[in-house]
């Protein structure tokens, strides 16, 4: 059974700091991994999707890496801004299926 | 392109009452998902439809939860009777397997409070 763990559970940083969010998963037989952002009272917004054959994806100030063999992914946020404050969730999709298994998320607060 | 639509956005009911949620996926998306997100946890898949058919409902509490997707488009999720532990956000998502690598797009969710 796939289990996804995110560390830390919460993070508070001053504006402008670079930060890293961690995600680990127990079963390396994945099709892809996604990072989502969730604002209070809102749905999920997809940030980055990494296929199992890829090592990383970048979008603006965000960079996500994937090490499938070790069951780890990181989301790097450069030059953080107060608008980045949200909950960040990672989810993995297993080979041969569509189901996403989510971690519990990291609550990020960027202080101005 | 319009996103996934859900209604209502908020619902408060008493335990043992029934409730229904509605979802309209992105046009042309064959696959539809219902997730339950309890406060402080990640979303958990309840049921997945491929067109009209159920693909995975292994985590759906079938004694009280039911879902249908008529004509392969809109879907409703029903809870009857509700329990306190059903308080959560119910998220609907859709995907088109032939494009976007099966990426799922989520609606805004329905926040259910059971008192």
Short mmCIF file of C-alpha atoms in Angstrom, two decimals:
data_model
loop_
_atom_site.label_atom_id
_atom_site.label_comp_id
_atom_site.label_asym_id
_atom_site.label_seq_id
_atom_site.Cartn_x
_atom_site.Cartn_y
_atom_site.Cartn_z
CA UNK A 1 0.00 0.00 0.00
CA UNK A 2 1.40 3.35 -1.06
CA UNK A 3 2.00 5.83 1.74
CA UNK A 4 3.08 9.43 1.21
CA UNK A 5 4.72 11.51 3.93
CA UNK A 6 5.45 15.21 3.86
CA UNK A 7 7.94 16.99 6.05
CA UNK A 8 7.75 19.47 7.65
CA UNK A 9 4.07 19.63 8.57
CA UNK A 10 4.33 23.41 8.89
CA UNK A 11 6.91 26.00 8.00
CA UNK A 12 7.19 29.72 8.67
CA UNK A 13 9.84 31.75 6.87
CA UNK A 14 10.60 35.44 6.26
CA UNK A 15 9.95 36.87 2.85
CA UNK A 16 12.75 36.37 0.35
CA UNK A 17 14.03 33.12 1.78
CA UNK A 18 14.58 30.05 -0.38
CA UNK A 19 12.91 26.95 1.00
CA UNK A 20 12.53 23.22 0.41
CA UNK A 21 9.51 21.03 1.03
CA UNK A 22 9.97 17.29 1.23
CA UNK A 23 7.82 14.39 0.12
CA UNK A 24 8.57 10.68 0.48
CA UNK A 25 6.67 7.66 -0.78
CA UNK A 26 6.96 3.97 0.06
CA UNK A 27 6.31 2.31 -3.32
CA UNK A 28 8.61 3.36 -6.16
CA UNK A 29 6.36 1.87 -8.85
CA UNK A 30 4.84 5.23 -9.72
CA UNK A 31 3.64 6.72 -12.99
CA UNK A 32 4.08 10.33 -11.93
CA UNK A 33 4.20 12.70 -8.98
CA UNK A 34 2.37 15.99 -8.65
CA UNK A 35 2.76 18.97 -6.40
CA UNK A 36 -0.38 20.93 -5.61
CA UNK A 37 -1.14 24.15 -3.84
CA UNK A 38 -4.28 24.57 -1.72
CA UNK A 39 -5.46 27.93 -0.44
CA UNK A 40 -7.90 28.10 2.50
CA UNK A 41 -11.41 27.24 1.36
CA UNK A 42 -10.25 26.51 -2.16
CA UNK A 43 -9.63 23.47 -4.30
CA UNK A 44 -6.26 22.16 -5.43
CA UNK A 45 -4.14 23.90 -8.03
CA UNK A 46 -1.57 21.77 -9.82
CA UNK A 47 1.90 23.31 -9.67
CA UNK A 48 4.20 20.75 -11.23
CA UNK A 49 3.86 17.23 -12.58
CA UNK A 50 6.93 15.00 -12.90
CA UNK A 51 6.74 11.83 -14.95
CA UNK A 52 8.54 8.81 -13.47
CA UNK A 53 11.16 9.03 -16.23
CA UNK A 54 11.97 12.64 -15.39
CA UNK A 55 14.29 14.03 -12.74
CA UNK A 56 12.87 17.51 -12.35
CA UNK A 57 10.40 20.11 -13.53
CA UNK A 58 10.58 23.87 -13.26
CA UNK A 59 7.96 26.60 -13.39
CA UNK A 60 8.98 30.13 -12.54
CA UNK A 61 10.31 30.19 -9.00
CA UNK A 62 9.34 26.57 -8.40
CA UNK A 63 11.51 23.54 -9.02
CA UNK A 64 10.48 19.98 -8.22
CA UNK A 65 12.84 17.03 -8.27
CA UNK A 66 12.13 13.33 -8.22
CA UNK A 67 14.34 10.45 -7.09
CA UNK A 68 12.14 7.45 -7.73
CA UNK A 69 14.62 4.86 -6.49
CA UNK A 70 14.84 6.45 -3.07
CA UNK A 71 11.16 7.39 -2.97
CA UNK A 72 11.72 11.10 -2.56
CA UNK A 73 10.68 14.39 -4.11
CA UNK A 74 11.46 17.95 -3.15
CA UNK A 75 9.75 21.20 -4.03
CA UNK A 76 12.12 24.15 -4.05
CA UNK A 77 10.65 27.64 -3.82
CA UNK A 78 13.04 30.47 -4.59
CA UNK A 79 12.73 33.98 -3.17
CA UNK A 80 9.54 33.25 -1.25
CA UNK A 81 6.74 35.83 -1.16
CA UNK A 82 3.76 36.30 1.19
CA UNK A 83 1.53 35.19 -1.69
CA UNK A 84 3.18 31.78 -1.53
CA UNK A 85 1.48 31.15 1.82
CA UNK A 86 -0.69 28.08 1.36
CA UNK A 87 -0.76 24.34 1.96
CA UNK A 88 1.43 22.34 -0.41
CA UNK A 89 0.46 18.76 -1.16
CA UNK A 90 2.31 16.08 -3.04
CA UNK A 91 0.56 13.13 -4.63
CA UNK A 92 1.76 10.04 -6.46
CA UNK A 93 0.00 8.06 -9.14
CA UNK A 94 0.89 4.40 -9.36
CA UNK A 95 1.74 2.51 -12.51
CA UNK A 96 -1.31 1.16 -14.27
CA UNK A 97 -3.79 3.27 -12.35
CA UNK A 98 -5.26 6.75 -12.08
CA UNK A 99 -5.65 7.01 -8.33
CA UNK A 100 -3.65 9.72 -6.61
CA UNK A 101 -2.33 9.06 -3.12
CA UNK A 102 -1.74 12.28 -1.23
CA UNK A 103 0.47 13.32 1.62
CA UNK A 104 -1.00 15.35 4.49
CA UNK A 105 0.63 18.53 3.22
CA UNK A 106 2.99 21.23 4.43
CA UNK A 107 1.43 24.46 5.67
CA UNK A 108 3.67 27.31 4.53
CA UNK A 109 3.56 30.81 5.91
CA UNK A 110 5.76 33.50 4.40
CA UNK A 111 6.02 36.54 6.63
CA UNK A 112 6.41 40.02 5.17
CA UNK B 1 -11.84 26.36 -20.83
CA UNK B 2 -14.20 26.20 -17.86
CA UNK B 3 -12.95 24.35 -14.81
CA UNK B 4 -14.57 21.69 -12.66
CA UNK B 5 -17.74 23.04 -11.07
CA UNK B 6 -19.14 21.91 -7.74
CA UNK B 7 -22.17 22.84 -5.68
CA UNK B 8 -23.02 23.69 -3.05
CA UNK B 9 -19.85 25.26 -1.72
CA UNK B 10 -20.88 24.88 1.89
CA UNK B 11 -23.40 22.68 3.69
CA UNK B 12 -24.29 22.28 7.34
CA UNK B 13 -26.52 19.40 8.39
CA UNK B 14 -27.35 17.47 11.53
CA UNK B 15 -26.21 13.91 11.99
CA UNK B 16 -28.51 11.28 10.51
CA UNK B 17 -29.69 13.71 7.83
CA UNK B 18 -28.93 13.17 4.16
CA UNK B 19 -26.97 15.41 1.78
CA UNK B 20 -26.03 15.43 -1.89
CA UNK B 21 -23.19 17.10 -3.76
CA UNK B 22 -23.01 17.84 -7.45
CA UNK B 23 -20.05 17.97 -9.81
CA UNK B 24 -19.73 19.04 -13.44
CA UNK B 25 -16.34 18.03 -14.88
CA UNK B 26 -14.35 19.76 -17.58
CA UNK B 27 -15.98 19.20 -20.95
CA UNK B 28 -14.69 16.08 -22.65
CA UNK B 29 -13.05 14.59 -19.57
CA UNK B 30 -13.95 10.94 -19.39
CA UNK B 31 -12.67 10.26 -15.89
CA UNK B 32 -14.23 11.75 -12.77
CA UNK B 33 -13.07 11.41 -9.17
CA UNK B 34 -14.57 12.17 -5.76
CA UNK B 35 -12.14 12.78 -2.91
CA UNK B 36 -12.75 13.33 0.80
CA UNK B 37 -10.39 15.68 2.63
CA UNK B 38 -10.64 15.69 6.41
CA UNK B 39 -9.11 18.69 8.15
CA UNK B 40 -5.35 18.33 8.45
CA UNK B 41 -5.14 15.41 6.02
CA UNK B 42 -4.58 14.99 2.31
CA UNK B 43 -7.48 14.10 0.02
CA UNK B 44 -8.51 10.45 -0.05
CA UNK B 45 -10.11 8.92 -3.14
CA UNK B 46 -13.68 7.77 -2.55
CA UNK B 47 -14.72 6.75 -6.06
CA UNK B 48 -13.49 6.97 -9.64
CA UNK B 49 -15.70 6.85 -12.74
CA UNK B 50 -14.60 6.16 -16.30
CA UNK B 51 -17.49 7.50 -18.39
CA UNK B 52 -20.53 5.90 -16.72
CA UNK B 53 -18.74 3.00 -15.08
CA UNK B 54 -17.14 2.72 -11.65
CA UNK B 55 -13.40 1.98 -11.81
CA UNK B 56 -12.51 2.13 -8.11
CA UNK B 57 -14.82 2.50 -5.12
CA UNK B 58 -12.73 0.49 -2.67
CA UNK B 59 -12.63 3.31 -0.10
CA UNK B 60 -16.27 4.37 -0.41
CA UNK B 61 -18.30 3.58 2.76
CA UNK B 62 -21.05 1.92 0.80
CA UNK B 63 -23.40 1.56 3.75
CA UNK B 64 -23.97 5.33 3.72
CA UNK B 65 -22.28 6.81 0.64
CA UNK B 66 -23.46 6.45 -2.92
CA UNK B 67 -22.45 8.09 -6.17
CA UNK B 68 -23.63 8.07 -9.73
CA UNK B 69 -22.58 9.56 -13.03
CA UNK B 70 -25.44 9.65 -15.45
CA UNK B 71 -24.68 9.98 -19.17
CA UNK B 72 -20.97 10.10 -18.41
CA UNK B 73 -20.97 13.80 -17.55
CA UNK B 74 -22.28 15.22 -14.25
CA UNK B 75 -21.99 13.30 -11.03
CA UNK B 76 -23.67 13.33 -7.64
CA UNK B 77 -22.33 12.05 -4.34
CA UNK B 78 -24.83 11.31 -1.59
CA UNK B 79 -24.46 10.61 2.10
CA UNK B 80 -27.36 9.04 3.97
CA UNK B 81 -27.38 9.09 6.95
CA UNK B 82 -24.53 11.46 7.77
CA UNK B 83 -22.24 10.96 10.75
CA UNK B 84 -20.11 13.49 12.60
CA UNK B 85 -16.96 11.99 11.09
CA UNK B 86 -18.22 12.82 7.59
CA UNK B 87 -17.36 16.48 8.23
CA UNK B 88 -14.82 17.22 5.51
CA UNK B 89 -14.26 18.91 2.19
CA UNK B 90 -15.49 16.85 -0.75
CA UNK B 91 -13.44 17.47 -3.87
CA UNK B 92 -14.35 16.52 -7.39
CA UNK B 93 -11.68 16.15 -10.07
CA UNK B 94 -11.62 15.15 -13.71
CA UNK B 95 -9.02 14.04 -16.21
CA UNK B 96 -8.65 13.14 -19.86
CA UNK B 97 -6.30 10.21 -20.20
CA UNK B 98 -5.40 10.89 -23.78
CA UNK B 99 -4.04 14.34 -22.96
CA UNK B 100 -2.10 16.04 -20.19
CA UNK B 101 -0.65 12.71 -19.10
CA UNK B 102 -3.83 12.04 -17.15
CA UNK B 103 -3.40 15.16 -15.03
CA UNK B 104 -6.34 15.67 -12.68
CA UNK B 105 -8.05 19.04 -12.40
CA UNK B 106 -9.84 19.83 -9.18
CA UNK B 107 -12.97 21.78 -8.38
CA UNK B 108 -13.28 24.20 -5.45
CA UNK B 109 -14.82 21.57 -3.19
CA UNK B 110 -17.87 21.38 -0.95
CA UNK B 111 -17.25 21.92 2.76
CA UNK B 112 -19.61 19.72 4.79
CA UNK B 113 -20.16 20.25 8.49
CA UNK B 114 -22.17 17.63 10.37
CA UNK B 115 -23.41 18.73 13.80
#
